[in-house]
Coordinates of C-alpha atoms in Angstrom, one line a residue:
M24 CA -4.6 -13.0 -9.7
P25 CA -1.2 -13.7 -11.2
A26 CA 1.5 -15.6 -9.6
G27 CA 4.0 -13.2 -8.5
S28 CA 1.4 -10.1 -8.9
R29 CA 1.6 -7.9 -5.7
R30 CA -1.7 -7.2 -3.6
P31 CA -2.1 -3.2 -2.6
K32 CA -2.6 -2.0 0.7
P33 CA -4.9 -1.4 2.0
G34 CA -5.4 2.3 2.5
I35 CA -9.0 2.5 2.3
V36 CA -11.8 1.3 4.6
H37 CA -15.1 1.3 1.8
L38 CA -19.0 0.8 3.9
G39 CA -21.1 -0.8 1.9
L40 CA -19.3 -3.2 -0.3
G41 CA -22.2 -3.8 -3.1
A42 CA -22.0 -4.1 -7.2
F43 CA -20.9 -0.6 -7.4
F44 CA -18.3 0.3 -6.3
R45 CA -17.2 -3.0 -7.0
A46 CA -17.2 -2.2 -11.3
H47 CA -16.6 1.5 -11.0
V48 CA -14.8 2.9 -8.6
A49 CA -12.5 0.1 -7.6
T50 CA -12.0 0.4 -11.1
Y51 CA -11.0 3.6 -10.9
L52 CA -8.7 2.7 -8.1
A53 CA -7.0 -0.2 -9.9
D54 CA -5.4 1.8 -12.5
A55 CA -4.9 5.0 -10.6
M56 CA -2.6 2.7 -8.6
A57 CA -1.4 0.5 -12.4
Q58 CA -0.2 4.8 -13.6
S59 CA 0.7 6.3 -9.9
G60 CA 1.8 3.9 -7.5
G61 CA 0.8 3.5 -4.0
D62 CA -0.9 1.9 -1.7
W63 CA -4.7 2.3 -1.6
G64 CA -5.8 -0.7 -1.3
V65 CA -9.4 -1.1 0.4
I66 CA -10.4 -3.7 2.8
G67 CA -14.6 -3.3 2.7
A68 CA -17.2 -3.8 4.9
S69 CA -20.8 -4.7 5.3
L70 CA -23.1 -3.2 7.6
Q71 CA -25.6 -6.0 7.1
S72 CA -24.8 -9.2 5.7
P73 CA -21.9 -11.5 5.8
A74 CA -22.5 -13.1 1.8
M75 CA -20.5 -10.7 -0.2
R76 CA -17.3 -11.2 2.5
D77 CA -18.9 -15.8 2.2
R78 CA -18.3 -14.6 -2.0
L79 CA -15.1 -13.7 -1.4
A80 CA -12.8 -15.1 1.2
P81 CA -13.2 -18.1 -0.6
Q82 CA -10.9 -15.9 -3.8
D83 CA -9.5 -14.0 -1.8
H84 CA -10.8 -11.2 -2.1
V85 CA -10.4 -11.0 -6.8
Y86 CA -13.8 -11.3 -9.1
T87 CA -14.5 -10.4 -12.6
A88 CA -15.6 -6.9 -13.9
V89 CA -17.5 -7.7 -17.3
E90 CA -18.0 -5.4 -19.9
L91 CA -21.7 -5.6 -21.8
G92 CA -20.2 -3.9 -24.6
P93 CA -22.7 -4.2 -28.0
D94 CA -20.4 -6.4 -30.7
G95 CA -19.7 -8.2 -26.5
R96 CA -17.9 -9.2 -23.2
S97 CA -15.1 -9.0 -22.4
Y98 CA -12.7 -9.6 -18.5
R99 CA -10.9 -8.4 -15.9
L100 CA -9.9 -10.0 -12.8
M101 CA -10.0 -7.2 -9.7
D102 CA -7.7 -7.7 -6.8
V103 CA -7.9 -3.9 -4.9
V104 CA -10.1 -5.6 -2.1
T105 CA -7.8 -7.2 0.2
D106 CA -10.1 -8.2 3.1
V107 CA -13.5 -7.3 4.1
L108 CA -15.1 -6.8 7.2
V109 CA -18.6 -8.3 8.3
A110 CA -20.0 -5.6 10.9
P111 CA -22.0 -7.4 13.2
E112 CA -19.9 -9.8 14.0
D113 CA -17.8 -7.1 15.2
P114 CA -18.4 -3.8 15.8
A115 CA -14.3 -2.7 17.5
C116 CA -12.8 -4.3 15.1
L117 CA -13.9 -2.6 12.2
L118 CA -13.9 0.8 14.0
D119 CA -10.5 -0.3 15.2
V120 CA -9.2 -1.0 11.0
M121 CA -10.8 2.8 10.2
A122 CA -9.1 4.4 13.3
A123 CA -5.6 3.0 11.8
P124 CA -3.4 5.5 10.9
G125 CA -2.4 3.4 7.9
I126 CA -6.8 4.9 6.7
R127 CA -6.9 7.7 4.9
L128 CA -9.5 7.6 2.8
V129 CA -13.0 5.5 3.5
S130 CA -15.6 6.2 0.9
L131 CA -19.1 4.4 1.1
T132 CA -21.8 2.9 -2.0
I133 CA -24.9 2.9 1.3
T134 CA -27.5 3.5 -1.1
E135 CA -30.1 6.5 0.5
K136 CA -31.8 5.4 3.0
G137 CA -28.3 4.4 4.4
Y138 CA -28.1 8.0 5.5
C139 CA -30.6 7.6 8.3
H140 CA -31.8 11.1 7.5
V141 CA -35.4 12.8 5.9
P142 CA -34.7 13.6 2.3
S143 CA -36.6 15.7 1.7
T144 CA -35.2 17.9 4.3
G145 CA -30.9 16.8 4.4
R146 CA -31.0 17.0 8.2
L147 CA -30.6 13.2 10.3
Q148 CA -33.6 11.5 11.3
A149 CA -33.5 11.2 15.3
D150 CA -36.3 8.8 15.7
H151 CA -34.4 6.7 13.7
P152 CA -33.9 3.6 15.4
D153 CA -30.4 2.5 14.6
I154 CA -29.2 6.1 15.4
S155 CA -31.1 5.9 18.8
H156 CA -29.0 2.6 19.7
D157 CA -25.1 4.4 17.9
L158 CA -26.5 7.2 20.0
A159 CA -26.5 5.5 23.3
H160 CA -23.8 2.0 22.4
P161 CA -20.8 4.6 20.4
Q162 CA -19.6 1.2 21.4
N163 CA -21.3 -1.2 19.1
P164 CA -23.1 1.1 16.2
R165 CA -25.5 -0.3 13.4
T166 CA -24.9 2.5 10.8
A167 CA -22.5 4.1 9.3
L168 CA -22.4 7.2 11.1
G169 CA -22.3 5.5 14.4
F170 CA -19.1 4.1 12.5
L171 CA -17.6 6.8 10.5
V172 CA -18.5 9.8 14.8
G173 CA -16.4 6.6 16.5
A174 CA -13.1 6.4 14.3
L175 CA -13.6 9.6 13.7
E176 CA -13.4 10.7 18.0
R177 CA -11.1 7.6 18.3
R178 CA -8.0 9.2 15.5
R179 CA -9.0 12.0 18.0
R180 CA -8.8 10.6 21.0
A181 CA -4.9 9.1 20.0
G182 CA -4.2 12.0 18.5
Q183 CA -4.1 11.4 14.6
R184 CA -5.2 13.2 11.5
P185 CA -8.7 12.4 10.0
F186 CA -9.7 10.3 7.2
T187 CA -11.3 11.4 4.1
V188 CA -15.0 11.0 3.9
L189 CA -16.3 10.4 0.6
S190 CA -19.5 9.7 -0.5
C191 CA -19.8 7.9 -4.1
D192 CA -24.3 7.6 -3.5
N193 CA -26.6 9.1 -5.8
L194 CA -28.0 11.8 -4.0
P195 CA -27.2 16.1 -4.3
E196 CA -23.8 17.8 -2.6
N197 CA -23.2 13.7 -1.2
G198 CA -20.1 14.7 0.8
Q199 CA -22.2 18.8 2.0
V200 CA -25.6 16.1 2.8
L201 CA -22.4 13.4 4.9
R202 CA -21.2 16.0 5.8
R203 CA -24.2 18.2 7.7
L204 CA -25.2 14.4 9.7
V205 CA -21.5 13.4 11.0
L206 CA -21.4 16.4 11.8
E207 CA -25.6 16.5 14.3
F208 CA -24.3 13.3 15.2
A209 CA -21.2 13.8 16.2
A210 CA -22.7 16.6 18.1
A211 CA -25.3 14.6 19.6
R212 CA -22.8 13.3 21.6
D213 CA -20.0 15.1 22.0
K214 CA -19.9 19.3 21.0
A215 CA -15.7 19.1 21.2
L216 CA -15.6 15.7 18.7
A217 CA -18.2 17.9 16.3
D218 CA -15.7 21.1 16.6
W219 CA -13.0 19.4 15.8
I220 CA -14.7 17.3 12.2
E221 CA -15.7 20.2 11.4
A222 CA -12.8 22.0 11.2
E223 CA -9.7 19.0 10.1
A224 CA -11.7 16.6 8.1
R225 CA -12.8 16.7 4.5
F226 CA -15.8 15.4 2.2
P227 CA -15.8 15.9 -0.9
S228 CA -19.2 15.7 -3.0
C229 CA -18.8 13.9 -6.0
M230 CA -20.4 12.4 -8.7
V231 CA -20.6 9.1 -9.5
D232 CA -21.8 7.6 -13.5
R233 CA -21.4 3.7 -14.5
I234 CA -24.8 1.9 -15.3
V235 CA -24.7 -1.5 -13.6
P236 CA -26.7 -4.0 -13.9
A237 CA -27.4 -6.9 -10.9
T238 CA -25.1 -10.3 -11.7
T239 CA -27.9 -14.0 -12.3
K240 CA -27.0 -16.5 -11.3
E241 CA -27.1 -17.2 -15.3
D242 CA -24.3 -14.7 -15.2
I243 CA -22.4 -15.6 -13.2
E244 CA -22.2 -19.5 -15.6
A245 CA -21.5 -16.8 -18.7
V246 CA -17.8 -16.0 -16.9
C247 CA -17.2 -19.3 -15.9
A248 CA -18.1 -21.0 -19.1
A249 CA -16.7 -17.8 -20.6
T250 CA -13.1 -17.7 -18.0
G251 CA -12.9 -21.2 -16.9
R252 CA -12.8 -19.6 -13.8
R253 CA -15.5 -20.2 -10.5
D254 CA -16.3 -16.8 -9.2
L255 CA -19.0 -16.6 -6.9
A256 CA -18.9 -12.3 -7.2
P257 CA -18.4 -10.6 -10.4
V258 CA -20.0 -7.4 -11.5
M259 CA -21.5 -6.9 -14.5
H260 CA -21.2 -3.1 -16.1
E261 CA -21.2 -0.4 -19.8
P262 CA -18.8 0.7 -21.2
F263 CA -19.0 4.2 -20.4
R264 CA -17.3 5.6 -16.4
Q265 CA -17.7 8.8 -14.7
W266 CA -16.1 10.0 -12.5
V267 CA -16.2 14.3 -11.1
V268 CA -14.1 14.8 -8.0
E269 CA -14.6 17.9 -5.8
D270 CA -10.6 17.2 -5.4
D271 CA -10.7 18.1 -0.6
F272 CA -9.0 15.8 0.7
V273 CA -7.6 15.4 4.1
D274 CA -3.6 16.7 3.1
G275 CA -4.2 16.5 0.4
A276 CA -4.1 12.8 0.7
R277 CA -6.0 10.5 -2.1
P278 CA -5.0 7.8 -5.2
D279 CA -4.3 9.8 -8.4
L280 CA -7.6 9.6 -10.2
A281 CA -6.3 12.2 -12.4
A282 CA -4.9 9.6 -13.6
A283 CA -7.4 6.7 -14.6
G284 CA -9.3 9.7 -15.7
A285 CA -11.2 11.2 -13.2
E286 CA -12.2 14.7 -13.0
M287 CA -11.1 16.2 -10.1
V288 CA -12.7 19.4 -9.5
A289 CA -13.6 22.9 -7.4
D290 CA -17.8 22.4 -7.8
V291 CA -19.2 19.4 -8.3
T292 CA -22.6 20.8 -8.3
P293 CA -23.6 21.2 -12.1
F294 CA -22.1 17.7 -12.6
E295 CA -24.9 15.6 -10.2
K296 CA -27.4 17.7 -11.1
M297 CA -27.0 17.2 -14.7
K298 CA -26.2 13.6 -13.2
L299 CA -29.0 13.1 -11.0
R300 CA -31.7 14.8 -13.3
C301 CA -31.1 13.6 -16.8
L302 CA -29.4 10.4 -16.3
N303 CA -32.0 8.6 -12.8
G304 CA -34.6 11.5 -12.9
T305 CA -35.5 9.4 -17.3
H306 CA -34.7 5.9 -15.2
S307 CA -36.2 6.2 -12.8
A308 CA -39.9 7.7 -14.7
L309 CA -38.8 4.2 -16.7
A310 CA -39.3 2.1 -14.2
Y311 CA -42.4 2.7 -12.9
L312 CA -44.7 4.0 -15.6
G313 CA -42.5 2.0 -18.2
Y314 CA -43.2 -1.8 -15.3
L315 CA -46.4 -0.2 -14.9
A316 CA -47.1 -0.5 -19.1
G317 CA -45.3 -4.3 -19.4
H318 CA -41.7 -3.9 -19.8
A319 CA -39.3 -6.0 -17.7
T320 CA -35.7 -3.9 -18.9
I321 CA -34.5 -0.4 -19.5
C322 CA -33.2 -1.3 -22.6
D323 CA -37.4 -3.6 -23.4
A324 CA -38.8 0.5 -22.3
V325 CA -36.6 2.6 -24.8
S326 CA -37.2 -0.1 -28.0
D327 CA -40.5 1.1 -27.6
P328 CA -40.8 4.1 -29.1
L329 CA -43.2 5.3 -26.7
F330 CA -40.9 5.5 -24.2
A331 CA -38.0 6.2 -26.3
G332 CA -39.9 9.6 -26.8
L333 CA -41.3 10.1 -22.9
C334 CA -37.2 10.7 -21.7
D335 CA -36.4 12.8 -25.3
T336 CA -39.9 15.1 -24.2
L337 CA -38.8 15.5 -20.7
W338 CA -34.8 15.5 -21.4
R339 CA -36.1 18.8 -23.8
D340 CA -39.2 20.4 -21.5
E341 CA -39.2 19.5 -18.7
I342 CA -35.4 18.4 -17.2
I343 CA -33.0 20.5 -19.4
P344 CA -34.5 24.2 -18.2
T345 CA -34.1 23.6 -14.8
L346 CA -30.3 22.9 -15.3
T347 CA -26.7 24.9 -15.7
P348 CA -24.5 23.1 -17.7
P349 CA -20.8 22.1 -16.2
Q350 CA -18.3 23.9 -18.8
G351 CA -18.3 22.4 -22.1
A352 CA -20.8 20.1 -21.3
D353 CA -24.0 20.5 -24.1
L354 CA -26.7 18.6 -22.4
A355 CA -28.4 17.8 -25.2
A356 CA -26.1 15.9 -26.6
Y357 CA -25.4 14.7 -23.3
A358 CA -29.1 13.7 -23.2
R359 CA -28.2 11.7 -27.7
A360 CA -26.2 9.6 -25.2
L361 CA -27.5 8.8 -23.0
L362 CA -30.7 6.9 -25.3
A363 CA -27.6 5.2 -26.5
R364 CA -26.4 3.9 -22.8
Y365 CA -29.6 2.5 -22.7
R366 CA -30.4 1.0 -25.8
N367 CA -27.0 -0.9 -25.5
P368 CA -28.7 -5.2 -25.2
A369 CA -26.2 -5.8 -23.4
I370 CA -27.1 -4.4 -20.2
R371 CA -30.3 -5.6 -19.1
H372 CA -31.1 -3.4 -15.9
A373 CA -34.1 -4.1 -14.3
M374 CA -37.2 -2.1 -13.2
W375 CA -36.7 -3.5 -10.0
Q376 CA -33.6 -3.2 -9.5
I377 CA -34.2 0.8 -10.3
A378 CA -37.8 1.1 -8.9
M379 CA -37.2 -0.2 -4.6
D380 CA -35.8 3.2 -2.1
G381 CA -38.4 5.3 -3.8
S382 CA -39.2 7.2 -1.0
R383 CA -35.6 8.4 -0.9
K384 CA -35.0 8.9 -4.7
L385 CA -37.8 10.8 -6.0
P386 CA -37.1 13.7 -4.1
Q387 CA -33.3 14.6 -5.7
R388 CA -34.8 12.5 -8.8
I389 CA -37.2 14.3 -9.4
L390 CA -39.6 16.4 -7.2
D391 CA -36.9 19.4 -7.3
T392 CA -36.9 19.0 -10.7
I393 CA -40.8 19.3 -10.3
A394 CA -40.1 22.1 -7.6
D395 CA -37.9 23.9 -9.5
N396 CA -40.1 23.6 -13.0
L397 CA -42.9 25.0 -10.7
Q398 CA -41.1 27.8 -9.3
A399 CA -40.1 28.8 -13.2
G400 CA -44.1 28.4 -14.4
R401 CA -43.5 26.0 -15.9
P402 CA -45.5 22.6 -16.8
C403 CA -44.4 19.0 -16.5
P404 CA -46.5 16.8 -16.7
G405 CA -44.4 13.9 -17.4
L406 CA -41.9 14.2 -14.3
T407 CA -45.7 14.2 -12.3
L408 CA -47.4 11.3 -14.5
A409 CA -43.7 9.5 -13.3
V410 CA -44.9 10.3 -9.4
A411 CA -48.3 9.2 -10.2
A412 CA -47.1 6.1 -11.7
W413 CA -45.1 5.8 -8.9
M414 CA -47.7 5.7 -6.1
K415 CA -49.2 3.6 -7.9
Y416 CA -46.3 1.4 -7.9
V417 CA -45.8 0.8 -4.7
S418 CA -49.7 1.1 -3.8
G419 CA -48.3 -2.9 -3.9
R420 CA -50.8 -4.4 -7.7
D421 CA -50.6 -3.8 -11.0
E422 CA -53.0 -2.5 -13.8
A423 CA -54.4 -5.5 -14.5
G424 CA -53.8 -6.1 -10.3
A425 CA -51.2 -8.5 -10.2
A426 CA -48.9 -8.5 -6.8
I427 CA -45.4 -6.3 -6.7
D428 CA -42.8 -6.4 -5.6
V429 CA -42.4 -4.0 -3.2
R430 CA -38.7 -2.8 -2.0
D431 CA -39.0 0.7 0.1
P432 CA -38.4 1.5 3.2
L433 CA -42.2 3.0 3.2
A434 CA -43.8 0.2 1.4
D435 CA -45.8 -0.9 4.7
P436 CA -48.0 2.9 5.2
L437 CA -48.0 3.6 1.8
R438 CA -49.4 -0.2 0.6
G439 CA -53.3 0.1 -0.5
L440 CA -53.0 3.4 -0.2
W441 CA -54.0 3.8 -4.1
Q442 CA -57.3 1.1 -3.4
N443 CA -58.3 2.2 -0.2
S444 CA -59.0 5.9 -1.2
P445 CA -61.5 5.4 -4.8
E446 CA -61.8 9.2 -5.0
T447 CA -58.9 11.4 -6.8
G448 CA -58.1 13.9 -4.6
A449 CA -58.6 12.2 -1.3
R450 CA -56.0 9.2 -2.4
V451 CA -53.5 12.0 -3.2
D452 CA -53.5 13.7 -0.3
A453 CA -53.0 10.8 1.6
Y454 CA -49.4 10.4 -0.8
L455 CA -49.1 14.0 -0.5
A456 CA -49.2 13.4 3.6
H457 CA -46.1 12.0 3.5
R458 CA -43.7 15.1 3.8
A459 CA -40.6 13.4 4.8
V460 CA -40.8 12.5 1.2
F461 CA -42.5 14.8 -0.6
G462 CA -41.6 18.4 1.0
A463 CA -43.1 21.9 0.4
L464 CA -44.7 20.7 -2.8
S465 CA -46.7 18.2 -0.5
D466 CA -48.7 21.7 0.2
H467 CA -48.7 23.5 -3.0
A468 CA -52.1 24.0 -5.0
G469 CA -50.3 23.4 -8.4
F470 CA -48.7 20.0 -8.2
R471 CA -51.6 18.1 -5.9
A472 CA -54.1 19.4 -8.1
A473 CA -51.3 18.2 -11.7
L474 CA -51.0 15.3 -9.3
I475 CA -55.3 14.2 -9.2
R476 CA -54.6 15.2 -13.2
A477 CA -52.1 12.1 -13.3
C478 CA -53.6 9.4 -11.4
D479 CA -56.9 10.3 -13.3
D480 CA -55.2 9.5 -16.4
L481 CA -53.6 6.3 -15.8
E482 CA -57.1 5.0 -14.3
T483 CA -58.7 5.6 -17.1
L484 CA -55.9 5.2 -20.1
G485 CA -53.6 3.2 -18.2
A486 CA -49.4 3.6 -18.3
R487 CA -49.4 3.5 -22.2
G488 CA -51.8 5.1 -23.2
A489 CA -51.2 7.7 -20.4
V490 CA -48.0 8.9 -21.5
E491 CA -49.0 9.0 -24.7
R492 CA -51.1 11.6 -23.9
I493 CA -48.2 13.9 -22.5
T494 CA -46.1 13.0 -26.0
R495 CA -47.9 14.0 -29.0

């Protein structure tokens, strides 16, 4: 950090201090403070591992954000993070920090599985062991919900105003989903507390968009060589960024995000649905079908005309018809811009990174789009094929029989379903039985029939041949 520069005082606690927050949200916060001042420094909190704390603390929590442009890299020192706590080491400390009056905003990037909910219904997973633990041990929580409700309870008892809770995860209506979960969890502890949170707290939804590939050892060495600084926690990101935020904060207390380029809106729904379906939906389709066809990264896949054509087919025929564009948006132009971003050769966005936690991601990225198409009487063979590819992927074996490193909350019950059900109909039924993933689609005869056809195509034609069939 430059000598004599002033670090901001903390005004935000962020749960889940991973690469995405540090490469996206943190850059907006830095720009907002540079433009309009204010103390919106971030105390990061890890709910699981001390790894990020152990990397950032020795370098005073300053790290490098590396922009990966088609024509080269640029480097930016980021100093908005002021401390990192590790929740399992001292849960009471994190509760105290979140309850402190100076904290006006608690944000989250904990991935879909961190919400401990049933994706197909949005309800709290009441039998989740960590939820059961947190309800029984409110002073020693493990989950984000436990910490949020515990800290809000402390503020209520102290006569303080609540903080705003801002989910930055890729969930449709993420603020409303989190609000419902917090209220459901709080009501299980104290109805009066739930009533206070419902009346006084705010949970704005937002849409975040920036491709942030996983940082590799080679990236760390390259940053050191380019900057002369040994940074153990750099983040890589594309030039593009977008943040659309519902302007609904407790007492209006927030950074001047608009000055940093964020879009402050009354309703984020059309933006997030556009992004979840157009970007995340095609990312997941490429991750499973592209992986099975031998591609390692998104850039590799779309450099293949067949898979670039798959994206065009999905956008034109199956995704855009389900969307109402945000005011002033051209969805066809948005899709073309996405393909240009995917083709950035400096972004090595690995298939495994996108493919992980598919059982949590598919409902909002792909299955909701399929359901809308089926309701409208439109076929969606491409998205259905992507679901079949996910089924094959989570079986743990690729087309050549080689092992796949499946990282998914349902990895154990899903592993082997493909191989153990040689008859396609029985195989599809085994997957559809997981209603937490498929919801009402589990009982949709038309979807079942289309999924059987897609699985048969994968088996007889392979991923590449199956994609050729739907794009020709």
